[in-house]
Short mmCIF file of C-alpha atoms and ligand atoms in Angstrom, two decimals:
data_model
loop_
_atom_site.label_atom_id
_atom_site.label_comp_id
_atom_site.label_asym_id
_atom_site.label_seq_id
_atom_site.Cartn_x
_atom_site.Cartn_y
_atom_site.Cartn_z
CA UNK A 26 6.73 -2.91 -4.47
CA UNK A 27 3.06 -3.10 -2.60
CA UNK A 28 3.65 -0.25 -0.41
CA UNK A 29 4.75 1.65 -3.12
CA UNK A 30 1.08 1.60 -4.11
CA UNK A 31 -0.61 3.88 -1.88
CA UNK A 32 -2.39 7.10 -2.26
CA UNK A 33 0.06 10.16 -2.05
CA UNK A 34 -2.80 12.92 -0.92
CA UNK A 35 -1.11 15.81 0.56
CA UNK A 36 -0.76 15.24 3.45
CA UNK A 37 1.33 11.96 3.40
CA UNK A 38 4.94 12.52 4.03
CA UNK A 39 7.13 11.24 1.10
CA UNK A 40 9.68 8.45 1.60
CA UNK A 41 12.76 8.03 0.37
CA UNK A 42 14.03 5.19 -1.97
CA UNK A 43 15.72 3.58 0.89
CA UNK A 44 12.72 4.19 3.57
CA UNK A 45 10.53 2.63 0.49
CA UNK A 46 12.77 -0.18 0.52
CA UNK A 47 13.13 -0.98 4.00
CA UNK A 48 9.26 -0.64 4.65
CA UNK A 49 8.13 -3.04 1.44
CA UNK A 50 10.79 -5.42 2.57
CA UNK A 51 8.91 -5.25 6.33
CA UNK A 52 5.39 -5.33 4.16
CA UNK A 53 6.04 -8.70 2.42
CA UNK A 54 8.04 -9.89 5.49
CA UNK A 55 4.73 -9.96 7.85
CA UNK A 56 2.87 -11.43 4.83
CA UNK A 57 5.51 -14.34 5.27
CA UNK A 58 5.31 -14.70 8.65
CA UNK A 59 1.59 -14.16 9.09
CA UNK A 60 0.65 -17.06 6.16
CA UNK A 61 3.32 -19.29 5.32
CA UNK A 62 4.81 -19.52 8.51
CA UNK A 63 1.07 -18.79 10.31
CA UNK A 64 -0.22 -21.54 8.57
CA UNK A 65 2.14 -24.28 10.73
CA UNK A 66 0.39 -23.38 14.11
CA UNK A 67 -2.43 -25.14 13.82
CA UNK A 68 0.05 -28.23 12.54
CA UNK A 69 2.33 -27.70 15.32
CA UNK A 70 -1.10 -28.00 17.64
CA UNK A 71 -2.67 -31.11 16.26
CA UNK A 72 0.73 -33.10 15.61
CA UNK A 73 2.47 -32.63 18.86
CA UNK A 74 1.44 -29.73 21.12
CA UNK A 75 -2.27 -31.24 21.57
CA UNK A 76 -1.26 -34.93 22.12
CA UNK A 77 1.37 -33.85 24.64
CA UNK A 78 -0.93 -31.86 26.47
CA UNK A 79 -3.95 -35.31 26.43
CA UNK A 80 -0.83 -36.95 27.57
CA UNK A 81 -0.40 -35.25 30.36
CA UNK A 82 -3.91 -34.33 31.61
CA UNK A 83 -5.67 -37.31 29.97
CA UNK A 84 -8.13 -34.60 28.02
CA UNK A 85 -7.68 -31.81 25.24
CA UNK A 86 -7.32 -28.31 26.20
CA UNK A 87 -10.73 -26.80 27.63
CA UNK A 88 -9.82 -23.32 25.96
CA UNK A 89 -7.93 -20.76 24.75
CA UNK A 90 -5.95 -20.26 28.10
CA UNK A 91 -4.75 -23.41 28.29
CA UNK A 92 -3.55 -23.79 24.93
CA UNK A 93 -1.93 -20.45 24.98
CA UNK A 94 -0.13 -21.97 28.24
CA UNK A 95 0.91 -24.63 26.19
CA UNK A 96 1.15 -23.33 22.74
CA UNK A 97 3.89 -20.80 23.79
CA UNK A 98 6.44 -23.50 24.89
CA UNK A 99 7.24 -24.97 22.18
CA UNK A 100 9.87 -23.79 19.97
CA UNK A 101 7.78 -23.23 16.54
CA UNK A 102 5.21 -21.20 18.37
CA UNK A 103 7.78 -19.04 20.05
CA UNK A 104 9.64 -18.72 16.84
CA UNK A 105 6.27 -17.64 15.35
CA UNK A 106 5.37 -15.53 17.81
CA UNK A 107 8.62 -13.75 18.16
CA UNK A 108 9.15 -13.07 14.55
CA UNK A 109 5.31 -11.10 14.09
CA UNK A 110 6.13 -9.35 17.36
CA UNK A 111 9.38 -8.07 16.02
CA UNK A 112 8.15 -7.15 12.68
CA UNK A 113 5.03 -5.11 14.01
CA UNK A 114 7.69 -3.23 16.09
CA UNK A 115 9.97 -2.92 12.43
CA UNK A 116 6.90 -1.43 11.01
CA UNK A 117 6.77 1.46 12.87
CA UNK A 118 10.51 2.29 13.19
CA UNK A 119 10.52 1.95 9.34
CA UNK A 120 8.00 4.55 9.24
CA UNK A 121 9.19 6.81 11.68
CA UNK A 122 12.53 8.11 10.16
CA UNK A 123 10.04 8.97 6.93
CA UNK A 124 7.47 11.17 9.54
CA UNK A 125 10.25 12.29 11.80
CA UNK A 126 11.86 13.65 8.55
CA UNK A 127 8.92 15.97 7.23
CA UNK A 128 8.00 16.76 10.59
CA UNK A 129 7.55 20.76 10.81
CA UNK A 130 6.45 21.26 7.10
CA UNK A 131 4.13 18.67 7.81
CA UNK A 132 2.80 20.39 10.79
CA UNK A 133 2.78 23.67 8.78
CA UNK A 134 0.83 21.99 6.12
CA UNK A 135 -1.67 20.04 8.02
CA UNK A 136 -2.56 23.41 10.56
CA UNK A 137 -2.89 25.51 7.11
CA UNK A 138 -5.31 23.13 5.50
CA UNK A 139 -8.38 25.62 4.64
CA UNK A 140 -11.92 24.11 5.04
CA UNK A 141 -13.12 24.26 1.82
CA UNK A 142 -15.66 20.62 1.65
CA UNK A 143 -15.69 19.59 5.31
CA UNK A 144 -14.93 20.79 8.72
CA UNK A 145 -12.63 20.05 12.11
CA UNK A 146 -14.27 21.03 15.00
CA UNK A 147 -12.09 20.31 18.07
CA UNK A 148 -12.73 20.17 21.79
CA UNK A 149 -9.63 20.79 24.01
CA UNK A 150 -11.87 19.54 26.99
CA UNK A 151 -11.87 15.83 25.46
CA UNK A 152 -10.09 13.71 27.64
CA UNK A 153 -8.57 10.62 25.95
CA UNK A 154 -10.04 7.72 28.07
CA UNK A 155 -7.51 5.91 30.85
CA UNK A 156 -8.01 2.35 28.49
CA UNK A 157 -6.01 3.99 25.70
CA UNK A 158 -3.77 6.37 27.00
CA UNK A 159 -2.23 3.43 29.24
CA UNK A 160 -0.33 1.83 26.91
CA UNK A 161 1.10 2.45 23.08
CA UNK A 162 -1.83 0.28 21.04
CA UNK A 163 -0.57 -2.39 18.82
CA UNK A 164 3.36 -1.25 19.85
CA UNK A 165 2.65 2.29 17.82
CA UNK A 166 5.19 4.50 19.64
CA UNK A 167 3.07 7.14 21.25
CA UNK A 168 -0.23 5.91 20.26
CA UNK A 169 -2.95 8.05 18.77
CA UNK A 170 -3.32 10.92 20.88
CA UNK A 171 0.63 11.98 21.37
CA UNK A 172 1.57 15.50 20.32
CA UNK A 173 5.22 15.97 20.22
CA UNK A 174 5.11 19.50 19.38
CA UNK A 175 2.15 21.82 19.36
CA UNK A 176 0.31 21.31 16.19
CA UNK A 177 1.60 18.01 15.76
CA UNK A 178 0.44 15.51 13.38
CA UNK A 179 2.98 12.96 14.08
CA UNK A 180 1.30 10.27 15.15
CA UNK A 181 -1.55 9.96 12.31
CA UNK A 182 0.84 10.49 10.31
CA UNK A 183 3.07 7.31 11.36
CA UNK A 184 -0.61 5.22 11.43
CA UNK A 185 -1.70 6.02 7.86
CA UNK A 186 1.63 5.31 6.05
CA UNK A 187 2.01 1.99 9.09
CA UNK A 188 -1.26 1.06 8.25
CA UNK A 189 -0.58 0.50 4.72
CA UNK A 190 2.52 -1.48 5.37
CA UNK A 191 0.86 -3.74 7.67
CA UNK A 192 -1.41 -4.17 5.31
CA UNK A 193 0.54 -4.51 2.29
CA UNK A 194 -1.36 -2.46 0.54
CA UNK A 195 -4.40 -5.35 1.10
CA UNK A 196 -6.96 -2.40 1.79
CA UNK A 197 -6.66 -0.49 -1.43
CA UNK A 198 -4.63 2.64 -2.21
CA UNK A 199 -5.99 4.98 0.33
CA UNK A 200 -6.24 2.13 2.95
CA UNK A 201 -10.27 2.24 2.69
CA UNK A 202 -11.14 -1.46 2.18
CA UNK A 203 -12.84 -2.12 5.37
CA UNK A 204 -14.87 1.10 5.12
CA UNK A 205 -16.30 0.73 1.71
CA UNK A 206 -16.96 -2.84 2.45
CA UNK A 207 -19.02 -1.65 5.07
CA UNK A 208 -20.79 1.41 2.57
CA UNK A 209 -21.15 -1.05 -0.23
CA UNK A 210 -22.67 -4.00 1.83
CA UNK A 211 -25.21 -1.14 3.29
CA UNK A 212 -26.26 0.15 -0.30
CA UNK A 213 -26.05 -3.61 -2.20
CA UNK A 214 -28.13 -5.27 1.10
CA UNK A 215 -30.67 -2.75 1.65
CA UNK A 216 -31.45 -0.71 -1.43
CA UNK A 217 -34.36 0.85 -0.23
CA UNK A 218 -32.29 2.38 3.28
CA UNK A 219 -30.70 5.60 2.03
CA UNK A 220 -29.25 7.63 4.79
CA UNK A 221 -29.01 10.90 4.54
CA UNK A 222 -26.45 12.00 8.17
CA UNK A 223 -23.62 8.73 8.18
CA UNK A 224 -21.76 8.82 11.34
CA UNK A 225 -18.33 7.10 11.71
CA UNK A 226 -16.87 6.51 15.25
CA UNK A 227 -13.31 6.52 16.21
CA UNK A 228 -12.56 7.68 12.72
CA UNK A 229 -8.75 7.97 13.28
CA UNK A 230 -7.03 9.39 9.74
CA UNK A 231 -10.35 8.88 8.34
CA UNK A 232 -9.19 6.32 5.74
CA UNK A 233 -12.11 3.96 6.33
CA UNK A 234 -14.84 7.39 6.81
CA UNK A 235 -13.81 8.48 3.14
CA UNK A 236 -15.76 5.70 1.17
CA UNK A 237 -19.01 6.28 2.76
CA UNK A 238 -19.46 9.65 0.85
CA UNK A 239 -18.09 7.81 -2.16
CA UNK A 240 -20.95 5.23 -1.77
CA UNK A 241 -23.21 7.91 -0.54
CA UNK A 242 -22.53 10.80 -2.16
CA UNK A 243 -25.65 12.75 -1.46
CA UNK A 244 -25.12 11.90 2.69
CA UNK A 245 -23.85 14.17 4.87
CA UNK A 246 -20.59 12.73 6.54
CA UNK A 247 -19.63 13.05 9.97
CA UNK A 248 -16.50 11.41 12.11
CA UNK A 249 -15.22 11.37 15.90
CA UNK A 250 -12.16 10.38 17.97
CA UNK A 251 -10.61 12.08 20.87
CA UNK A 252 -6.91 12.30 19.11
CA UNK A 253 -5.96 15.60 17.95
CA UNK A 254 -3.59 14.81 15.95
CA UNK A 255 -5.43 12.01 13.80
CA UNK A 256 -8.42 14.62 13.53
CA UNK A 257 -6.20 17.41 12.71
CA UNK A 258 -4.87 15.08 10.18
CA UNK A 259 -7.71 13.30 9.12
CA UNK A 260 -9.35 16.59 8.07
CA UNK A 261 -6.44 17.64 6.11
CA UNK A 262 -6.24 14.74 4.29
CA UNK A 263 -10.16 13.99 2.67
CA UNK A 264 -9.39 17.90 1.71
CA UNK A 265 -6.57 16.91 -0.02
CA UNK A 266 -8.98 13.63 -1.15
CA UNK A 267 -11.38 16.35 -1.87
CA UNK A 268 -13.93 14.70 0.11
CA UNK A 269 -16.50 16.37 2.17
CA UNK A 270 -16.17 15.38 6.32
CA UNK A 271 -17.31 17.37 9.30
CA UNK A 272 -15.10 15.65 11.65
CA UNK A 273 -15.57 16.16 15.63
CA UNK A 274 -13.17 15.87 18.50
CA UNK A 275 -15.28 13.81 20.76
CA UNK A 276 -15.30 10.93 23.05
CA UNK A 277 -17.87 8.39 21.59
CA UNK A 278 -18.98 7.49 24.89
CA UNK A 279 -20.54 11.05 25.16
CA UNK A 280 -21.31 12.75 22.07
CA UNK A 281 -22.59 15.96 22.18
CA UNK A 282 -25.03 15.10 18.69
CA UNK A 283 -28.64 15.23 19.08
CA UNK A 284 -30.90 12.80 20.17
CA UNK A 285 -31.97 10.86 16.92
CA UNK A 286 -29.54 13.00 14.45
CA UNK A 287 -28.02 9.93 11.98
CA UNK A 288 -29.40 7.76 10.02
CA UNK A 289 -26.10 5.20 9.76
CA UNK A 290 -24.05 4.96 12.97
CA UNK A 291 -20.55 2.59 12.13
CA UNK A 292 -17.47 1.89 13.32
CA UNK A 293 -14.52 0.31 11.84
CA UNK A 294 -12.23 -2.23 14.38
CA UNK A 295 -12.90 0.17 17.06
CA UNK A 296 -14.31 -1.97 20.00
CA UNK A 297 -11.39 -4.58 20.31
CA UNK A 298 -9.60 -1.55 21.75
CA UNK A 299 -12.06 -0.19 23.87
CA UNK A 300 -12.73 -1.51 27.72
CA UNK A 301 -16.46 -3.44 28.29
CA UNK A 302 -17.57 -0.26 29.95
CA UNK A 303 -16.43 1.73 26.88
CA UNK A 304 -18.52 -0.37 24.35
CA UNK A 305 -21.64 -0.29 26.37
CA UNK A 306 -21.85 3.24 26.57
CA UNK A 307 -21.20 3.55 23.36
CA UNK A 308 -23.73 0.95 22.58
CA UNK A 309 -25.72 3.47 24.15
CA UNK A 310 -25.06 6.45 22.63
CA UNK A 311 -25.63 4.65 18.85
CA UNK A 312 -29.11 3.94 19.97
CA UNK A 313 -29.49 7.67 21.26
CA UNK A 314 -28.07 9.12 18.11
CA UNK A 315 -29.99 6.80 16.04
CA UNK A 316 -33.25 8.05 14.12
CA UNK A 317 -35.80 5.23 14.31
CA UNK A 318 -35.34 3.15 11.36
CA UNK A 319 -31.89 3.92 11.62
CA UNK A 320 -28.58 1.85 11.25
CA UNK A 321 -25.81 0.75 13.86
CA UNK A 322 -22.98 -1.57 12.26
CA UNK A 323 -20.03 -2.13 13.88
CA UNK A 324 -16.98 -3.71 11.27
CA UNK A 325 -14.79 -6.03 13.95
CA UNK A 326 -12.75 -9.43 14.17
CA UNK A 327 -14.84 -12.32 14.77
CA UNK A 328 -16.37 -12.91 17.91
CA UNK A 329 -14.26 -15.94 19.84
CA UNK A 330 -17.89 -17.92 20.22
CA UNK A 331 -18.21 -20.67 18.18
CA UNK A 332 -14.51 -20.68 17.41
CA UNK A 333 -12.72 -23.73 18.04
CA UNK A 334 -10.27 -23.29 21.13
CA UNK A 335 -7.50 -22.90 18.93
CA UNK A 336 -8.61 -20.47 16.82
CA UNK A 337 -9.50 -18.06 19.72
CA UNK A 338 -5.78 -18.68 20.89
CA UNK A 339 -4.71 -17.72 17.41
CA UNK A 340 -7.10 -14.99 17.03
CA UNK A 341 -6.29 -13.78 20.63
CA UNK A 342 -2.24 -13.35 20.36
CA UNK A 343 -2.59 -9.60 20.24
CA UNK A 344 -3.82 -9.43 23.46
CA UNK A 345 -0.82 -10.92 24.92
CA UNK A 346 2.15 -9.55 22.48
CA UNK A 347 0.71 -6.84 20.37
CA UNK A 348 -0.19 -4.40 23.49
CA UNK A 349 -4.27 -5.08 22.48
CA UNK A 350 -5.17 -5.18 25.94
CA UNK A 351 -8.79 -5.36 24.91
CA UNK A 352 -9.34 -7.99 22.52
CA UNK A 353 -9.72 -10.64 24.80
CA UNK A 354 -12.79 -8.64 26.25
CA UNK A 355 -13.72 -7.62 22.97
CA UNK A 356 -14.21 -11.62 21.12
CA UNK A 357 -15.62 -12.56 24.71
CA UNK A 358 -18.45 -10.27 25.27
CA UNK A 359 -21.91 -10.62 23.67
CA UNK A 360 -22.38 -7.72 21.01
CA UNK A 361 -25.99 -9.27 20.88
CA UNK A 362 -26.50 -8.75 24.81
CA UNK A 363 -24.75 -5.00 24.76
CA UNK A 364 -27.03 -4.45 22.25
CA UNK A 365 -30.09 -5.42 23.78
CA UNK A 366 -28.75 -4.02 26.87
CA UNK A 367 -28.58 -0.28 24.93
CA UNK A 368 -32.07 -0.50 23.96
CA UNK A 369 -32.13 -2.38 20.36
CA UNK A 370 -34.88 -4.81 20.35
CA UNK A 371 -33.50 -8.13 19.59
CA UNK A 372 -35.27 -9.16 16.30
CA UNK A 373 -33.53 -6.06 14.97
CA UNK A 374 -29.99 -7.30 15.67
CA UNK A 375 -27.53 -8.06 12.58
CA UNK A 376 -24.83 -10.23 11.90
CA UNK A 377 -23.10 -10.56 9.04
CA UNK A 378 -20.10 -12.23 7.60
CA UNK A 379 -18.87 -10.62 4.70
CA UNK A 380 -16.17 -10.88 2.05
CA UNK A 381 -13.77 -7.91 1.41
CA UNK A 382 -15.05 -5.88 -1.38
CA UNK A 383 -11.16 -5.60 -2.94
CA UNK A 384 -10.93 -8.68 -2.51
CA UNK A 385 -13.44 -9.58 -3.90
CA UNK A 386 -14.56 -8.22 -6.89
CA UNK A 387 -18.02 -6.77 -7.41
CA UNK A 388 -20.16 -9.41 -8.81
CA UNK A 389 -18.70 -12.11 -5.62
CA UNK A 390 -19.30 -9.48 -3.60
CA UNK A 391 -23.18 -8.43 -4.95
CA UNK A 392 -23.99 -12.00 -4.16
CA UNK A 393 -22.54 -12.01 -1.13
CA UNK A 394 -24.22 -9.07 0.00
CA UNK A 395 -27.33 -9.89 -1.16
CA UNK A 396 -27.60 -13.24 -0.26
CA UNK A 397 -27.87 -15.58 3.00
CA UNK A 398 -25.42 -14.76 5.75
CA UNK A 399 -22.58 -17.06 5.07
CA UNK A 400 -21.42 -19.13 8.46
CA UNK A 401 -17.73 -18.54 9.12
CA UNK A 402 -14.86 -20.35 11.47
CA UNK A 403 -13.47 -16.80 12.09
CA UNK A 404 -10.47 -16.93 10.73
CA UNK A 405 -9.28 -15.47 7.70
CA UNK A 406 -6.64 -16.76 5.64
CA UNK A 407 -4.26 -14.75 3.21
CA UNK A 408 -4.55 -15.53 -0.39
CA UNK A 409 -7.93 -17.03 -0.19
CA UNK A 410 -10.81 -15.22 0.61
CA UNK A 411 -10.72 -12.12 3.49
CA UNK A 412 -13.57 -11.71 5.28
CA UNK A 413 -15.33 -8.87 7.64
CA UNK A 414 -17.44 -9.23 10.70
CA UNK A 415 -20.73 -6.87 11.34
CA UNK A 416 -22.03 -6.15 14.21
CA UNK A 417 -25.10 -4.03 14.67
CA UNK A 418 -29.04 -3.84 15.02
CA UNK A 419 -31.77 -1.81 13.30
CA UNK A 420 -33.30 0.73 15.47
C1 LIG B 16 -8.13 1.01 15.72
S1 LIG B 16 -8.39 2.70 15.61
C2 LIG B 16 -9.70 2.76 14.44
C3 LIG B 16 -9.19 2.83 13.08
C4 LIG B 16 -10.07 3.43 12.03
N1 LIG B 16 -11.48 3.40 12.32
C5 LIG B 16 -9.79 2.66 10.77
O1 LIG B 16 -10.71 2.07 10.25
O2 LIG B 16 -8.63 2.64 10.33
C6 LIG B 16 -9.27 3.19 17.06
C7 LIG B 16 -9.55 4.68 17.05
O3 LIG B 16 -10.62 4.92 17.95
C8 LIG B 16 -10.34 6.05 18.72
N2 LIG B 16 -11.11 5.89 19.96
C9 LIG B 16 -10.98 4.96 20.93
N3 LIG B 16 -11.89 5.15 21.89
C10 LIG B 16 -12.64 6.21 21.51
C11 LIG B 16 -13.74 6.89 22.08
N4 LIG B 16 -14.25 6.52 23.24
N5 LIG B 16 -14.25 7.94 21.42
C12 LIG B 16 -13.75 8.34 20.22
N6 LIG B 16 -12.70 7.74 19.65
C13 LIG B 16 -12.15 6.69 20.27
C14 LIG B 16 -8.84 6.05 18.89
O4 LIG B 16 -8.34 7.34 19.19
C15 LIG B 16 -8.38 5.54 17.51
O5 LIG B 16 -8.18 6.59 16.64
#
């Protein structure tokens, strides 16, 4: 079973047989509908939806709007979409019984963890921001930042074990593919850049943070979000990993580092649920915390320019069902302009296109990293090769 598979560090509660069951069914399930099914969209597009629509209007679609307008009348695209809705909201009630369950130990265990590699340093001032306290992201009951008792760990909890059946175990173990992609593309592209302070930003249970010590053993490692309970979580846990993090409660928008403290500033699929006014200042506050010479790379989905229409329909269904209010902003805004607009000179920008280390395997991937930035359509398709998005500029 792939969600069998995953990392059982202290702090994850323990399934039963049945709850195992129920959530590898749900795993493979979404793999199903998300591929195999996935896969007839574009079909359904091209052979009928499409010629329907030049029918009518004597033109193809302009954009992504008007396809979606389209797209979401006819009965295999409804199907579609109503099967992935209902199986990202299966996800989390298969998970829920499991954290509902171990509740109180958990609780007791987490708020006991001793220090002994890293730190948790939290701020009870930290306000979670307005764009993600209005509405449950990606259907997760409660969101990040919930705390159904005090102490409670709840909700990181339900995201690290629903992370792993969403991805069906895709991401490794301990859930950490898109972060040591990110490490390992750093070390493989630029040998000579060795940072020393590695900063990750809205680090929720830290599973992406982790690999960056692995990768850079001799850096020192340091996370932020504003949700207490993934930090309080996320700290017990790389103890329990036994890897050293000094994690920070702290809105990334204003962080209360030093001016020019980090060498490596990144971020794991953290702007496509952020607001435009979120991601500039936090633009902003990379470049602050930035030495010169420094590092900003942001790990996101591709940006919706130079998709076809379709594919930014595709990409963009989360917006609509998947309560990801943002990622329409987020594929539709410049990162090269927000950027410049923070104070990165534009010959230091980077994009990259890169395949998923896991996936893989080490000598693809050394090439890969070494070699010319490969041009992409954006969309990445299960069972061939995954790919990540970087976003980010040189200071
Ligand atoms: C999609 S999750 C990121 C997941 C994580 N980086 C990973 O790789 O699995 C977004 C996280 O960013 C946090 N977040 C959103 N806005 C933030 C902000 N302004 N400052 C700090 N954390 C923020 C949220 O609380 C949430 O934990």
């Amino acid at each position: 079973m792939p969600t069998a598979g995953q990392t059982q560090h202290a702090v994850l509660p323990l399934a039963t047989h049945d709850e195992y069951a129920r959530q590898s069914y749900i795993s493979d399930l979404r793999m199903h509908i998300l591929g195999d099914i996935g896969m007839g969209m574009e079909r359904v597009y091209e052979s009928r939806v499409k010629p329907a629509f030049e029918k009518a209007h004597k033109r193809p679609p302009k954009d992504e709007h008007e396809i979606h307008d389209v797209m979401l009348r006819d009965p295999y695209a409804k199907v579609w979409s109503s099967m992935i809705r209902s199986c990202q909201e299966m996800i989390w009630d298969s998970v829920a019984s499991t954290v509902e369950r171990a509740q109180p130990e958990l609780n007791a265990r987490v708020n006991s963890t001793r220090a002994t590699l890293g730190s948790l340093t939290l701020d009870p001032t930290v306000k979670v921001p307005r764009y993600l306290a209005a509405s449950d992201v990606h259907l997760m009951p409660g969101n990040y930042h919930t705390e159904w008792t005090s102490g409670d760990v709840s909700q990181a909890a339900l995201f690290d074990r629903g992370l792993y059946v969403y991805q069906a175990g895709l991401a490794g173990p301990t859930c950490d593919g898109n972060g040591r992609t990110i490490a390992e593309l750093v070390k493989r592209r630029w040998p000579e850049f060795k940072p020393a302070k590695i900063l990750d930003l809205g680090c929720t249970v830290g599973n992406n943070t982790l690999p960056h010590k692995h990768v850079f053993p001799d850096a020192a490692l340091y996370a932020v979000d504003v949700a207490t309970p993934c930090l309080r979580y996320a700290h017990a846990r790389a103890e329990s990993l036994g890897t050293a993090v000094y994690f920070y409660q702290m809105d990334a928008e204003q962080m209360s580092f030093a001016d020019e403290s980090f060498d490596l500033v990144v971020s794991c699929i953290l702007f496509h649920e952020t607001s435009r006014t979120a991601l500039a200042n936090i633009y902003r506050e990379c470049h602050r915390v930035l030495r010169p010479g420094g590092l900003m790379l942001h790990m996101e989905t591709p940006r919706a320019f130079g998709l076809t229409p379709f594919q930014a329909f595709h990409m963009n269904w989360d917006a609509y069902y998947n309560n990801e209010p943002y990622m329409q902003a987020w594929t539709n805004t410049s990162t090269d302009e927000a950027a410049v607009s923070a104070g990165f000179a534009r010959d230091k920008i980077v994009n990259i296109v890169v395949p998923d280390f896991y996936a893989a395997g080490d000598a693809a991937f050394d090439a890969a990293a070494k070699g010319s930035i490969k041009k992409s359509d954006g969309v990445a398709r299960w069972g061939e090769t995954i790919e990540w998005y970087l976003y980010g500029a040189w200071k």
